[in-house]
């Protein structure tokens, strides 16, 4: 999670919502790191999770990331949870819950919905206070400057 938090900090410095993600391979090594880039790339799909999944898939030469873990500072949205399922991610670990758009536990439970062709193990709340504090500070500063 600390590597994902480092990515989130980079995102905040770039003016993006501070969400960071890493994909960890079955051997425990980080395969990919990313932070949110939808604003700078004018791409609504450029969430940290999607970018990290893309990088990991390219690195492994396979869109299926079986045995890999997605670690993200904020609970994934429906798009990102769906992408993790399609990538066959083994586990999703996330920090802060997202009551407005969270699709792993808060609003939906896409990642481990047994009606789908794959289910991910879900571990919520890892360093949740730190992840949440970073997001709150970012939005507080943004409101102040507006």
mmCIF file of N, CA and C in Angstrom:
data_model
loop_
_atom_site.group_PDB
_atom_site.id
_atom_site.type_symbol
_atom_site.label_atom_id
_atom_site.label_comp_id
_atom_site.label_asym_id
_atom_site.label_seq_id
_atom_site.Cartn_x
_atom_site.Cartn_y
_atom_site.Cartn_z
ATOM 1 N N UNK A 1 0.825 -1.200 0.000
ATOM 2 C CA UNK A 1 0.000 0.000 0.000
ATOM 3 C C UNK A 1 0.866 1.260 0.000
ATOM 4 N N UNK A 2 2.029 1.172 0.615
ATOM 5 C CA UNK A 2 2.894 2.359 0.641
ATOM 6 C C UNK A 2 3.339 2.755 -0.769
ATOM 7 N N UNK A 3 3.559 1.779 -1.635
ATOM 8 C CA UNK A 3 3.915 2.081 -3.026
ATOM 9 C C UNK A 3 2.739 2.741 -3.747
ATOM 10 N N UNK A 4 1.531 2.309 -3.462
ATOM 11 C CA UNK A 4 0.342 2.928 -4.054
ATOM 12 C C UNK A 4 0.170 4.354 -3.529
ATOM 13 N N UNK A 5 0.429 4.555 -2.252
ATOM 14 C CA UNK A 5 0.362 5.903 -1.677
ATOM 15 C C UNK A 5 1.386 6.835 -2.319
ATOM 16 N N UNK A 6 2.565 6.329 -2.612
ATOM 17 C CA UNK A 6 3.582 7.143 -3.293
ATOM 18 C C UNK A 6 3.080 7.574 -4.667
ATOM 19 N N UNK A 7 2.385 6.683 -5.345
ATOM 20 C CA UNK A 7 1.806 7.029 -6.649
ATOM 21 C C UNK A 7 0.708 8.075 -6.486
ATOM 22 N N UNK A 8 -0.116 7.926 -5.465
ATOM 23 C CA UNK A 8 -1.178 8.897 -5.212
ATOM 24 C C UNK A 8 -0.597 10.286 -4.978
ATOM 25 N N UNK A 9 0.510 10.356 -4.259
ATOM 26 C CA UNK A 9 1.177 11.649 -4.030
ATOM 27 C C UNK A 9 1.615 12.263 -5.358
ATOM 28 N N UNK A 10 2.144 11.450 -6.251
ATOM 29 C CA UNK A 10 2.540 11.951 -7.578
ATOM 30 C C UNK A 10 1.340 12.494 -8.328
ATOM 31 N N UNK A 11 0.218 11.807 -8.207
ATOM 32 C CA UNK A 11 -1.004 12.272 -8.855
ATOM 33 C C UNK A 11 -1.440 13.627 -8.313
ATOM 34 N N UNK A 12 -1.398 13.771 -7.003
ATOM 35 C CA UNK A 12 -1.777 15.048 -6.381
ATOM 36 C C UNK A 12 -0.865 16.170 -6.863
ATOM 37 N N UNK A 13 0.423 15.886 -6.941
ATOM 38 C CA UNK A 13 1.391 16.886 -7.419
ATOM 39 C C UNK A 13 1.109 17.285 -8.862
ATOM 40 N N UNK A 14 0.527 16.372 -9.636
ATOM 41 C CA UNK A 14 0.197 16.639 -11.034
ATOM 42 C C UNK A 14 -1.194 17.267 -11.189
ATOM 43 N N UNK A 15 -1.873 17.495 -10.057
ATOM 44 C CA UNK A 15 -3.192 18.099 -10.105
ATOM 45 C C UNK A 15 -4.332 17.115 -10.316
ATOM 46 N N UNK A 16 -4.019 15.839 -10.216
ATOM 47 C CA UNK A 16 -5.038 14.793 -10.365
ATOM 48 C C UNK A 16 -5.556 14.384 -8.995
ATOM 49 N N UNK A 17 -6.741 13.803 -8.948
ATOM 50 C CA UNK A 17 -7.247 13.261 -7.690
ATOM 51 C C UNK A 17 -6.242 12.203 -7.231
ATOM 52 N N UNK A 18 -5.769 12.291 -5.990
ATOM 53 C CA UNK A 18 -4.680 11.415 -5.543
ATOM 54 C C UNK A 18 -5.102 9.968 -5.276
ATOM 55 N N UNK A 19 -5.135 9.212 -6.346
ATOM 56 C CA UNK A 19 -5.380 7.772 -6.253
ATOM 57 C C UNK A 19 -4.197 7.089 -6.908
ATOM 58 N N UNK A 20 -3.626 6.134 -6.199
ATOM 59 C CA UNK A 20 -2.492 5.383 -6.728
ATOM 60 C C UNK A 20 -2.788 3.903 -6.694
ATOM 61 N N UNK A 21 -2.156 3.180 -7.619
ATOM 62 C CA UNK A 21 -2.357 1.731 -7.696
ATOM 63 C C UNK A 21 -1.062 1.049 -8.089
ATOM 64 N N UNK A 22 -0.919 -0.170 -7.602
ATOM 65 C CA UNK A 22 0.180 -1.027 -8.033
ATOM 66 C C UNK A 22 -0.378 -2.429 -8.280
ATOM 67 N N UNK A 23 0.258 -3.130 -9.192
ATOM 68 C CA UNK A 23 -0.048 -4.540 -9.419
ATOM 69 C C UNK A 23 1.157 -5.326 -8.950
ATOM 70 N N UNK A 24 0.907 -6.256 -8.053
ATOM 71 C CA UNK A 24 1.954 -7.091 -7.473
ATOM 72 C C UNK A 24 1.826 -8.484 -8.075
ATOM 73 N N UNK A 25 2.936 -9.003 -8.564
ATOM 74 C CA UNK A 25 2.928 -10.329 -9.171
ATOM 75 C C UNK A 25 2.849 -11.432 -8.135
ATOM 76 N N UNK A 26 2.641 -12.657 -8.609
ATOM 77 C CA UNK A 26 2.553 -13.800 -7.691
ATOM 78 C C UNK A 26 3.805 -13.987 -6.833
ATOM 79 N N UNK A 27 4.937 -13.471 -7.313
ATOM 80 C CA UNK A 27 6.196 -13.603 -6.569
ATOM 81 C C UNK A 27 6.402 -12.482 -5.550
ATOM 82 N N UNK A 28 5.422 -11.549 -5.457
ATOM 83 C CA UNK A 28 5.517 -10.462 -4.491
ATOM 84 C C UNK A 28 6.203 -9.211 -5.000
ATOM 85 N N UNK A 29 6.666 -9.231 -6.233
ATOM 86 C CA UNK A 29 7.325 -8.047 -6.795
ATOM 87 C C UNK A 29 6.313 -7.162 -7.511
ATOM 88 N N UNK A 30 6.538 -5.872 -7.441
ATOM 89 C CA UNK A 30 5.652 -4.925 -8.121
ATOM 90 C C UNK A 30 5.902 -4.985 -9.622
ATOM 91 N N UNK A 31 4.830 -5.251 -10.372
ATOM 92 C CA UNK A 31 4.904 -5.313 -11.832
ATOM 93 C C UNK A 31 4.618 -3.957 -12.473
ATOM 94 N N UNK A 32 3.735 -3.178 -11.838
ATOM 95 C CA UNK A 32 3.319 -1.912 -12.437
ATOM 96 C C UNK A 32 2.868 -0.944 -11.359
ATOM 97 N N UNK A 33 3.071 0.340 -11.632
ATOM 98 C CA UNK A 33 2.665 1.424 -10.735
ATOM 99 C C UNK A 33 1.981 2.486 -11.583
ATOM 100 N N UNK A 34 0.956 3.131 -11.003
ATOM 101 C CA UNK A 34 0.279 4.196 -11.752
ATOM 102 C C UNK A 34 -0.502 5.090 -10.800
ATOM 103 N N UNK A 35 -0.793 6.295 -11.291
ATOM 104 C CA UNK A 35 -1.675 7.203 -10.573
ATOM 105 C C UNK A 35 -2.716 7.727 -11.548
ATOM 106 N N UNK A 36 -3.777 8.300 -11.001
ATOM 107 C CA UNK A 36 -4.858 8.828 -11.825
ATOM 108 C C UNK A 36 -4.329 9.826 -12.844
ATOM 109 N N UNK A 37 -4.848 9.748 -14.087
ATOM 110 C CA UNK A 37 -4.478 10.712 -15.119
ATOM 111 C C UNK A 37 -5.649 11.108 -16.018
ATOM 112 N N UNK A 38 -6.894 11.033 -15.568
ATOM 113 C CA UNK A 38 -7.974 11.393 -16.487
ATOM 114 C C UNK A 38 -7.966 12.858 -16.895
ATOM 115 N N UNK A 39 -7.574 13.765 -15.996
ATOM 116 C CA UNK A 39 -7.571 15.185 -16.320
ATOM 117 C C UNK A 39 -6.469 15.497 -17.327
ATOM 118 N N UNK A 40 -5.253 15.091 -17.023
ATOM 119 C CA UNK A 40 -4.120 15.425 -17.892
ATOM 120 C C UNK A 40 -4.157 14.711 -19.233
ATOM 121 N N UNK A 41 -4.797 13.561 -19.289
ATOM 122 C CA UNK A 41 -4.844 12.808 -20.554
ATOM 123 C C UNK A 41 -6.169 12.966 -21.294
ATOM 124 N N UNK A 42 -7.107 13.720 -20.691
ATOM 125 C CA UNK A 42 -8.448 13.849 -21.279
ATOM 126 C C UNK A 42 -9.033 12.484 -21.596
ATOM 127 N N UNK A 43 -8.881 11.571 -20.649
ATOM 128 C CA UNK A 43 -9.314 10.189 -20.840
ATOM 129 C C UNK A 43 -10.090 9.726 -19.605
ATOM 130 N N UNK A 44 -11.396 9.548 -19.733
ATOM 131 C CA UNK A 44 -12.181 9.137 -18.571
ATOM 132 C C UNK A 44 -11.837 7.741 -18.051
ATOM 133 N N UNK A 45 -11.116 6.955 -18.830
ATOM 134 C CA UNK A 45 -10.725 5.619 -18.376
ATOM 135 C C UNK A 45 -9.340 5.588 -17.737
ATOM 136 N N UNK A 46 -8.674 6.717 -17.637
ATOM 137 C CA UNK A 46 -7.294 6.759 -17.133
ATOM 138 C C UNK A 46 -7.243 6.769 -15.612
ATOM 139 N N UNK A 47 -7.971 5.855 -14.998
ATOM 140 C CA UNK A 47 -7.885 5.682 -13.548
ATOM 141 C C UNK A 47 -6.601 4.928 -13.230
ATOM 142 N N UNK A 48 -6.092 5.121 -12.032
ATOM 143 C CA UNK A 48 -4.846 4.483 -11.622
ATOM 144 C C UNK A 48 -4.887 2.971 -11.824
ATOM 145 N N UNK A 49 -6.015 2.354 -11.467
ATOM 146 C CA UNK A 49 -6.135 0.898 -11.575
ATOM 147 C C UNK A 49 -6.023 0.438 -13.029
ATOM 148 N N UNK A 50 -6.719 1.125 -13.916
ATOM 149 C CA UNK A 50 -6.705 0.748 -15.338
ATOM 150 C C UNK A 50 -5.290 0.886 -15.896
ATOM 151 N N UNK A 51 -4.643 1.995 -15.582
ATOM 152 C CA UNK A 51 -3.278 2.209 -16.082
ATOM 153 C C UNK A 51 -2.313 1.153 -15.548
ATOM 154 N N UNK A 52 -2.446 0.817 -14.266
ATOM 155 C CA UNK A 52 -1.567 -0.205 -13.683
ATOM 156 C C UNK A 52 -1.849 -1.582 -14.288
ATOM 157 N N UNK A 53 -3.113 -1.913 -14.488
ATOM 158 C CA UNK A 53 -3.448 -3.202 -15.111
ATOM 159 C C UNK A 53 -2.881 -3.286 -16.525
ATOM 160 N N UNK A 54 -2.999 -2.205 -17.285
ATOM 161 C CA UNK A 54 -2.449 -2.182 -18.658
ATOM 162 C C UNK A 54 -0.941 -2.404 -18.659
ATOM 163 N N UNK A 55 -0.247 -1.692 -17.766
ATOM 164 C CA UNK A 55 1.213 -1.833 -17.696
ATOM 165 C C UNK A 55 1.612 -3.256 -17.307
ATOM 166 N N UNK A 56 0.929 -3.821 -16.328
ATOM 167 C CA UNK A 56 1.256 -5.182 -15.874
ATOM 168 C C UNK A 56 1.000 -6.195 -16.989
ATOM 169 N N UNK A 57 -0.094 -6.031 -17.709
ATOM 170 C CA UNK A 57 -0.413 -6.953 -18.806
ATOM 171 C C UNK A 57 0.645 -6.876 -19.905
ATOM 172 N N UNK A 58 1.065 -5.656 -20.232
ATOM 173 C CA UNK A 58 2.133 -5.513 -21.240
ATOM 174 C C UNK A 58 3.420 -6.162 -20.758
ATOM 175 N N UNK A 59 3.742 -5.961 -19.500
ATOM 176 C CA UNK A 59 4.977 -6.522 -18.945
ATOM 177 C C UNK A 59 4.960 -8.048 -18.982
ATOM 178 N N UNK A 60 3.808 -8.633 -18.656
ATOM 179 C CA UNK A 60 3.694 -10.099 -18.651
ATOM 180 C C UNK A 60 3.388 -10.676 -20.031
ATOM 181 N N UNK A 61 2.976 -9.810 -20.961
ATOM 182 C CA UNK A 61 2.613 -10.295 -22.289
ATOM 183 C C UNK A 61 1.328 -11.099 -22.282
ATOM 184 N N UNK A 62 0.431 -10.766 -21.351
ATOM 185 C CA UNK A 62 -0.822 -11.501 -21.226
ATOM 186 C C UNK A 62 -1.839 -10.605 -20.533
ATOM 187 N N UNK A 63 -3.051 -10.543 -21.080
ATOM 188 C CA UNK A 63 -4.067 -9.716 -20.434
ATOM 189 C C UNK A 63 -4.610 -10.364 -19.171
ATOM 190 N N UNK A 64 -4.375 -11.635 -19.012
ATOM 191 C CA UNK A 64 -4.792 -12.314 -17.792
ATOM 192 C C UNK A 64 -3.675 -12.217 -16.760
ATOM 193 N N UNK A 65 -4.028 -11.643 -15.631
ATOM 194 C CA UNK A 65 -3.051 -11.408 -14.568
ATOM 195 C C UNK A 65 -3.306 -12.351 -13.398
ATOM 196 N N UNK A 66 -3.467 -13.624 -13.718
ATOM 197 C CA UNK A 66 -3.757 -14.646 -12.710
ATOM 198 C C UNK A 66 -2.666 -14.649 -11.639
ATOM 199 N N UNK A 67 -3.092 -14.712 -10.399
ATOM 200 C CA UNK A 67 -2.152 -14.748 -9.289
ATOM 201 C C UNK A 67 -1.659 -13.388 -8.851
ATOM 202 N N UNK A 68 -2.047 -12.330 -9.566
ATOM 203 C CA UNK A 68 -1.593 -10.978 -9.226
ATOM 204 C C UNK A 68 -2.563 -10.302 -8.266
ATOM 205 N N UNK A 69 -2.048 -9.297 -7.576
ATOM 206 C CA UNK A 69 -2.829 -8.510 -6.625
ATOM 207 C C UNK A 69 -2.846 -7.060 -7.071
ATOM 208 N N UNK A 70 -4.025 -6.457 -7.038
ATOM 209 C CA UNK A 70 -4.182 -5.035 -7.326
ATOM 210 C C UNK A 70 -4.309 -4.316 -5.985
ATOM 211 N N UNK A 71 -3.400 -3.383 -5.732
ATOM 212 C CA UNK A 71 -3.409 -2.606 -4.495
ATOM 213 C C UNK A 71 -3.704 -1.159 -4.879
ATOM 214 N N UNK A 72 -4.745 -0.586 -4.290
ATOM 215 C CA UNK A 72 -5.172 0.761 -4.673
ATOM 216 C C UNK A 72 -5.586 1.545 -3.436
ATOM 217 N N UNK A 73 -5.336 2.841 -3.458
ATOM 218 C CA UNK A 73 -5.584 3.679 -2.290
ATOM 219 C C UNK A 73 -7.058 3.978 -2.059
ATOM 220 N N UNK A 74 -7.883 3.869 -3.084
ATOM 221 C CA UNK A 74 -9.312 4.144 -2.985
ATOM 222 C C UNK A 74 -10.089 2.968 -3.561
ATOM 223 N N UNK A 75 -11.178 2.635 -2.946
ATOM 224 C CA UNK A 75 -12.033 1.543 -3.427
ATOM 225 C C UNK A 75 -12.338 1.728 -4.915
ATOM 226 N N UNK A 76 -12.096 0.713 -5.725
ATOM 227 C CA UNK A 76 -12.334 0.826 -7.163
ATOM 228 C C UNK A 76 -13.791 1.093 -7.531
ATOM 229 N N UNK A 77 -13.957 1.831 -8.622
ATOM 230 C CA UNK A 77 -15.276 2.098 -9.185
ATOM 231 C C UNK A 77 -15.717 0.868 -9.992
ATOM 232 N N UNK A 78 -16.901 0.953 -10.595
ATOM 233 C CA UNK A 78 -17.432 -0.173 -11.369
ATOM 234 C C UNK A 78 -16.519 -0.530 -12.546
ATOM 235 N N UNK A 79 -16.000 0.475 -13.239
ATOM 236 C CA UNK A 79 -15.121 0.227 -14.383
ATOM 237 C C UNK A 79 -13.865 -0.522 -13.941
ATOM 238 N N UNK A 80 -13.241 -0.053 -12.881
ATOM 239 C CA UNK A 80 -11.984 -0.637 -12.422
ATOM 240 C C UNK A 80 -12.186 -2.016 -11.800
ATOM 241 N N UNK A 81 -13.273 -2.187 -11.053
ATOM 242 C CA UNK A 81 -13.574 -3.504 -10.490
ATOM 243 C C UNK A 81 -13.839 -4.500 -11.612
ATOM 244 N N UNK A 82 -14.572 -4.076 -12.626
ATOM 245 C CA UNK A 82 -14.838 -4.950 -13.773
ATOM 246 C C UNK A 82 -13.565 -5.317 -14.511
ATOM 247 N N UNK A 83 -12.678 -4.352 -14.672
ATOM 248 C CA UNK A 83 -11.405 -4.632 -15.348
ATOM 249 C C UNK A 83 -10.580 -5.631 -14.551
ATOM 250 N N UNK A 84 -10.588 -5.511 -13.226
ATOM 251 C CA UNK A 84 -9.848 -6.457 -12.385
ATOM 252 C C UNK A 84 -10.405 -7.865 -12.537
ATOM 253 N N UNK A 85 -11.716 -7.985 -12.605
ATOM 254 C CA UNK A 85 -12.337 -9.298 -12.810
ATOM 255 C C UNK A 85 -11.943 -9.854 -14.174
ATOM 256 N N UNK A 86 -12.037 -9.048 -15.216
ATOM 257 C CA UNK A 86 -11.669 -9.512 -16.567
ATOM 258 C C UNK A 86 -10.196 -9.890 -16.650
ATOM 259 N N UNK A 87 -9.352 -9.211 -15.877
ATOM 260 C CA UNK A 87 -7.916 -9.513 -15.879
ATOM 261 C C UNK A 87 -7.583 -10.737 -15.028
ATOM 262 N N UNK A 88 -8.572 -11.259 -14.332
ATOM 263 C CA UNK A 88 -8.400 -12.422 -13.450
ATOM 264 C C UNK A 88 -7.473 -12.124 -12.273
ATOM 265 N N UNK A 89 -7.545 -10.882 -11.776
ATOM 266 C CA UNK A 89 -6.782 -10.503 -10.588
ATOM 267 C C UNK A 89 -7.188 -11.423 -9.438
ATOM 268 N N UNK A 90 -6.225 -11.895 -8.683
ATOM 269 C CA UNK A 90 -6.520 -12.798 -7.561
ATOM 270 C C UNK A 90 -7.080 -12.046 -6.365
ATOM 271 N N UNK A 91 -6.520 -10.859 -6.072
ATOM 272 C CA UNK A 91 -6.944 -10.121 -4.888
ATOM 273 C C UNK A 91 -6.914 -8.628 -5.153
ATOM 274 N N UNK A 92 -7.884 -7.938 -4.601
ATOM 275 C CA UNK A 92 -7.907 -6.474 -4.602
ATOM 276 C C UNK A 92 -7.765 -6.030 -3.153
ATOM 277 N N UNK A 93 -6.756 -5.220 -2.910
ATOM 278 C CA UNK A 93 -6.548 -4.624 -1.592
ATOM 279 C C UNK A 93 -6.737 -3.125 -1.781
ATOM 280 N N UNK A 94 -7.617 -2.528 -0.991
ATOM 281 C CA UNK A 94 -7.792 -1.087 -1.126
ATOM 282 C C UNK A 94 -7.793 -0.416 0.238
ATOM 283 N N UNK A 95 -7.514 0.892 0.211
ATOM 284 C CA UNK A 95 -7.433 1.673 1.434
ATOM 285 C C UNK A 95 -8.761 2.280 1.816
ATOM 286 N N UNK A 96 -9.034 3.480 1.327
ATOM 287 C CA UNK A 96 -10.243 4.215 1.689
ATOM 288 C C UNK A 96 -11.461 3.676 0.956
ATOM 289 N N UNK A 97 -12.560 3.590 1.671
ATOM 290 C CA UNK A 97 -13.833 3.233 1.039
ATOM 291 C C UNK A 97 -14.358 4.436 0.276
ATOM 292 N N UNK A 98 -15.181 4.176 -0.739
ATOM 293 C CA UNK A 98 -15.776 5.250 -1.527
ATOM 294 C C UNK A 98 -17.291 5.082 -1.529
ATOM 295 N N UNK A 99 -17.971 5.745 -0.598
ATOM 296 C CA UNK A 99 -19.417 5.559 -0.491
ATOM 297 C C UNK A 99 -20.208 6.057 -1.697
ATOM 298 N N UNK A 100 -19.613 6.918 -2.523
ATOM 299 C CA UNK A 100 -20.338 7.456 -3.685
ATOM 300 C C UNK A 100 -20.201 6.589 -4.932
ATOM 301 N N UNK A 101 -19.013 6.020 -5.164
ATOM 302 C CA UNK A 101 -18.823 5.252 -6.398
ATOM 303 C C UNK A 101 -18.119 3.913 -6.193
ATOM 304 N N UNK A 102 -17.862 3.534 -4.967
ATOM 305 C CA UNK A 102 -17.155 2.280 -4.699
ATOM 306 C C UNK A 102 -17.945 1.070 -5.149
ATOM 307 N N UNK A 103 -17.320 0.241 -5.949
ATOM 308 C CA UNK A 103 -18.022 -0.907 -6.535
ATOM 309 C C UNK A 103 -17.445 -2.244 -6.094
ATOM 310 N N UNK A 104 -16.656 -2.227 -5.012
ATOM 311 C CA UNK A 104 -16.095 -3.464 -4.479
ATOM 312 C C UNK A 104 -16.801 -3.842 -3.170
ATOM 313 N N UNK A 105 -17.239 -2.835 -2.421
ATOM 314 C CA UNK A 105 -17.977 -3.077 -1.187
ATOM 315 C C UNK A 105 -19.088 -2.048 -0.952
ATOM 316 N N UNK A 106 -18.818 -0.768 -1.205
ATOM 317 C CA UNK A 106 -19.729 0.297 -0.795
ATOM 318 C C UNK A 106 -21.077 0.292 -1.507
ATOM 319 N N UNK A 107 -21.080 0.348 -2.829
ATOM 320 C CA UNK A 107 -22.329 0.347 -3.602
ATOM 321 C C UNK A 107 -22.627 -1.011 -4.221
ATOM 322 N N UNK A 108 -21.598 -1.623 -4.744
ATOM 323 C CA UNK A 108 -21.720 -2.919 -5.410
ATOM 324 C C UNK A 108 -20.618 -3.829 -4.892
ATOM 325 N N UNK A 109 -20.709 -5.085 -5.236
ATOM 326 C CA UNK A 109 -19.666 -6.053 -4.872
ATOM 327 C C UNK A 109 -19.253 -6.819 -6.129
ATOM 328 N N UNK A 110 -18.817 -6.052 -7.125
ATOM 329 C CA UNK A 110 -18.488 -6.613 -8.432
ATOM 330 C C UNK A 110 -17.331 -7.607 -8.356
ATOM 331 N N UNK A 111 -16.311 -7.267 -7.587
ATOM 332 C CA UNK A 111 -15.083 -8.067 -7.587
ATOM 333 C C UNK A 111 -15.272 -9.507 -7.154
ATOM 334 N N UNK A 112 -16.209 -9.756 -6.266
ATOM 335 C CA UNK A 112 -16.399 -11.135 -5.816
ATOM 336 C C UNK A 112 -17.848 -11.614 -5.994
ATOM 337 N N UNK A 113 -18.499 -11.063 -7.002
ATOM 338 C CA UNK A 113 -19.859 -11.485 -7.348
ATOM 339 C C UNK A 113 -19.774 -12.847 -8.033
ATOM 340 N N UNK A 114 -20.288 -13.849 -7.412
ATOM 341 C CA UNK A 114 -20.172 -15.227 -7.911
ATOM 342 C C UNK A 114 -20.947 -15.470 -9.205
ATOM 343 N N UNK A 115 -21.764 -14.508 -9.624
ATOM 344 C CA UNK A 115 -22.475 -14.657 -10.899
ATOM 345 C C UNK A 115 -21.556 -14.399 -12.086
ATOM 346 N N UNK A 116 -20.411 -13.776 -11.826
ATOM 347 C CA UNK A 116 -19.451 -13.489 -12.888
ATOM 348 C C UNK A 116 -18.516 -14.677 -13.083
ATOM 349 N N UNK A 117 -17.755 -14.635 -14.167
ATOM 350 C CA UNK A 117 -16.886 -15.773 -14.500
ATOM 351 C C UNK A 117 -15.603 -15.850 -13.679
ATOM 352 N N UNK A 118 -15.355 -14.852 -12.842
ATOM 353 C CA UNK A 118 -14.172 -14.842 -11.985
ATOM 354 C C UNK A 118 -14.502 -14.024 -10.749
ATOM 355 N N UNK A 119 -13.913 -14.361 -9.650
ATOM 356 C CA UNK A 119 -14.084 -13.581 -8.411
ATOM 357 C C UNK A 119 -12.719 -13.302 -7.813
ATOM 358 N N UNK A 120 -12.552 -12.091 -7.322
ATOM 359 C CA UNK A 120 -11.321 -11.676 -6.651
ATOM 360 C C UNK A 120 -11.548 -11.728 -5.144
ATOM 361 N N UNK A 121 -10.530 -12.074 -4.415
ATOM 362 C CA UNK A 121 -10.558 -11.899 -2.965
ATOM 363 C C UNK A 121 -10.456 -10.401 -2.715
ATOM 364 N N UNK A 122 -11.173 -9.905 -1.725
ATOM 365 C CA UNK A 122 -11.169 -8.470 -1.433
ATOM 366 C C UNK A 122 -10.691 -8.239 -0.001
ATOM 367 N N UNK A 123 -9.719 -7.341 0.136
ATOM 368 C CA UNK A 123 -9.220 -6.927 1.450
ATOM 369 C C UNK A 123 -9.371 -5.418 1.549
ATOM 370 N N UNK A 124 -10.412 -4.955 2.249
ATOM 371 C CA UNK A 124 -10.627 -3.507 2.371
ATOM 372 C C UNK A 124 -9.904 -2.910 3.563
ATOM 373 N N UNK A 125 -9.735 -1.589 3.530
ATOM 374 C CA UNK A 125 -9.297 -0.847 4.704
ATOM 375 C C UNK A 125 -7.820 -0.833 5.025
ATOM 376 N N UNK A 126 -6.971 -1.239 4.098
ATOM 377 C CA UNK A 126 -5.522 -1.236 4.356
ATOM 378 C C UNK A 126 -5.017 0.207 4.381
ATOM 379 N N UNK A 127 -4.499 0.632 5.518
ATOM 380 C CA UNK A 127 -4.040 2.016 5.727
ATOM 381 C C UNK A 127 -5.126 3.022 5.339
ATOM 382 N N UNK A 128 -6.365 2.677 5.646
ATOM 383 C CA UNK A 128 -7.521 3.492 5.255
ATOM 384 C C UNK A 128 -7.414 4.926 5.757
ATOM 385 N N UNK A 129 -6.948 5.118 6.986
ATOM 386 C CA UNK A 129 -6.856 6.472 7.545
ATOM 387 C C UNK A 129 -5.892 7.337 6.741
ATOM 388 N N UNK A 130 -4.766 6.764 6.372
ATOM 389 C CA UNK A 130 -3.763 7.510 5.600
ATOM 390 C C UNK A 130 -4.301 7.824 4.200
ATOM 391 N N UNK A 131 -4.897 6.831 3.570
ATOM 392 C CA UNK A 131 -5.452 7.019 2.221
ATOM 393 C C UNK A 131 -6.560 8.067 2.234
ATOM 394 N N UNK A 132 -7.437 7.973 3.200
ATOM 395 C CA UNK A 132 -8.558 8.907 3.315
ATOM 396 C C UNK A 132 -8.061 10.326 3.602
ATOM 397 N N UNK A 133 -7.088 10.451 4.478
ATOM 398 C CA UNK A 133 -6.544 11.765 4.825
ATOM 399 C C UNK A 133 -5.947 12.455 3.606
ATOM 400 N N UNK A 134 -5.282 11.703 2.756
ATOM 401 C CA UNK A 134 -4.688 12.281 1.554
ATOM 402 C C UNK A 134 -5.773 12.840 0.634
ATOM 403 N N UNK A 135 -6.832 12.080 0.443
ATOM 404 C CA UNK A 135 -7.935 12.535 -0.406
ATOM 405 C C UNK A 135 -8.616 13.765 0.191
ATOM 406 N N UNK A 136 -8.881 13.729 1.485
ATOM 407 C CA UNK A 136 -9.539 14.866 2.146
ATOM 408 C C UNK A 136 -8.697 16.124 2.049
ATOM 409 N N UNK A 137 -7.395 16.004 2.259
ATOM 410 C CA UNK A 137 -6.503 17.164 2.171
ATOM 411 C C UNK A 137 -6.488 17.736 0.757
ATOM 412 N N UNK A 138 -6.481 16.875 -0.237
ATOM 413 C CA UNK A 138 -6.478 17.317 -1.638
ATOM 414 C C UNK A 138 -7.734 18.131 -1.931
ATOM 415 N N UNK A 139 -8.907 17.597 -1.571
ATOM 416 C CA UNK A 139 -10.150 18.282 -1.874
ATOM 417 C C UNK A 139 -10.337 19.542 -1.027
ATOM 418 N N UNK A 140 -9.828 19.542 0.186
ATOM 419 C CA UNK A 140 -9.887 20.735 1.033
ATOM 420 C C UNK A 140 -9.064 21.859 0.393
ATOM 421 N N UNK A 141 -7.867 21.542 -0.065
ATOM 422 C CA UNK A 141 -7.007 22.525 -0.723
ATOM 423 C C UNK A 141 -7.643 23.023 -2.021
ATOM 424 N N UNK A 142 -8.267 22.145 -2.726
ATOM 425 C CA UNK A 142 -8.920 22.525 -3.992
ATOM 426 C C UNK A 142 -10.087 23.474 -3.734
ATOM 427 N N UNK A 143 -10.865 23.208 -2.683
ATOM 428 C CA UNK A 143 -11.985 24.090 -2.340
ATOM 429 C C UNK A 143 -11.479 25.461 -1.903
ATOM 430 N N UNK A 144 -10.370 25.462 -1.165
ATOM 431 C CA UNK A 144 -9.781 26.713 -0.695
ATOM 432 C C UNK A 144 -9.323 27.596 -1.861
ATOM 433 N N UNK A 145 -8.749 26.982 -2.886
ATOM 434 C CA UNK A 145 -8.221 27.749 -4.008
ATOM 435 C C UNK A 145 -9.299 28.165 -5.006
ATOM 436 N N UNK A 146 -10.476 27.598 -4.876
ATOM 437 C CA UNK A 146 -11.554 27.909 -5.839
ATOM 438 C C UNK A 146 -12.238 29.218 -5.567
#
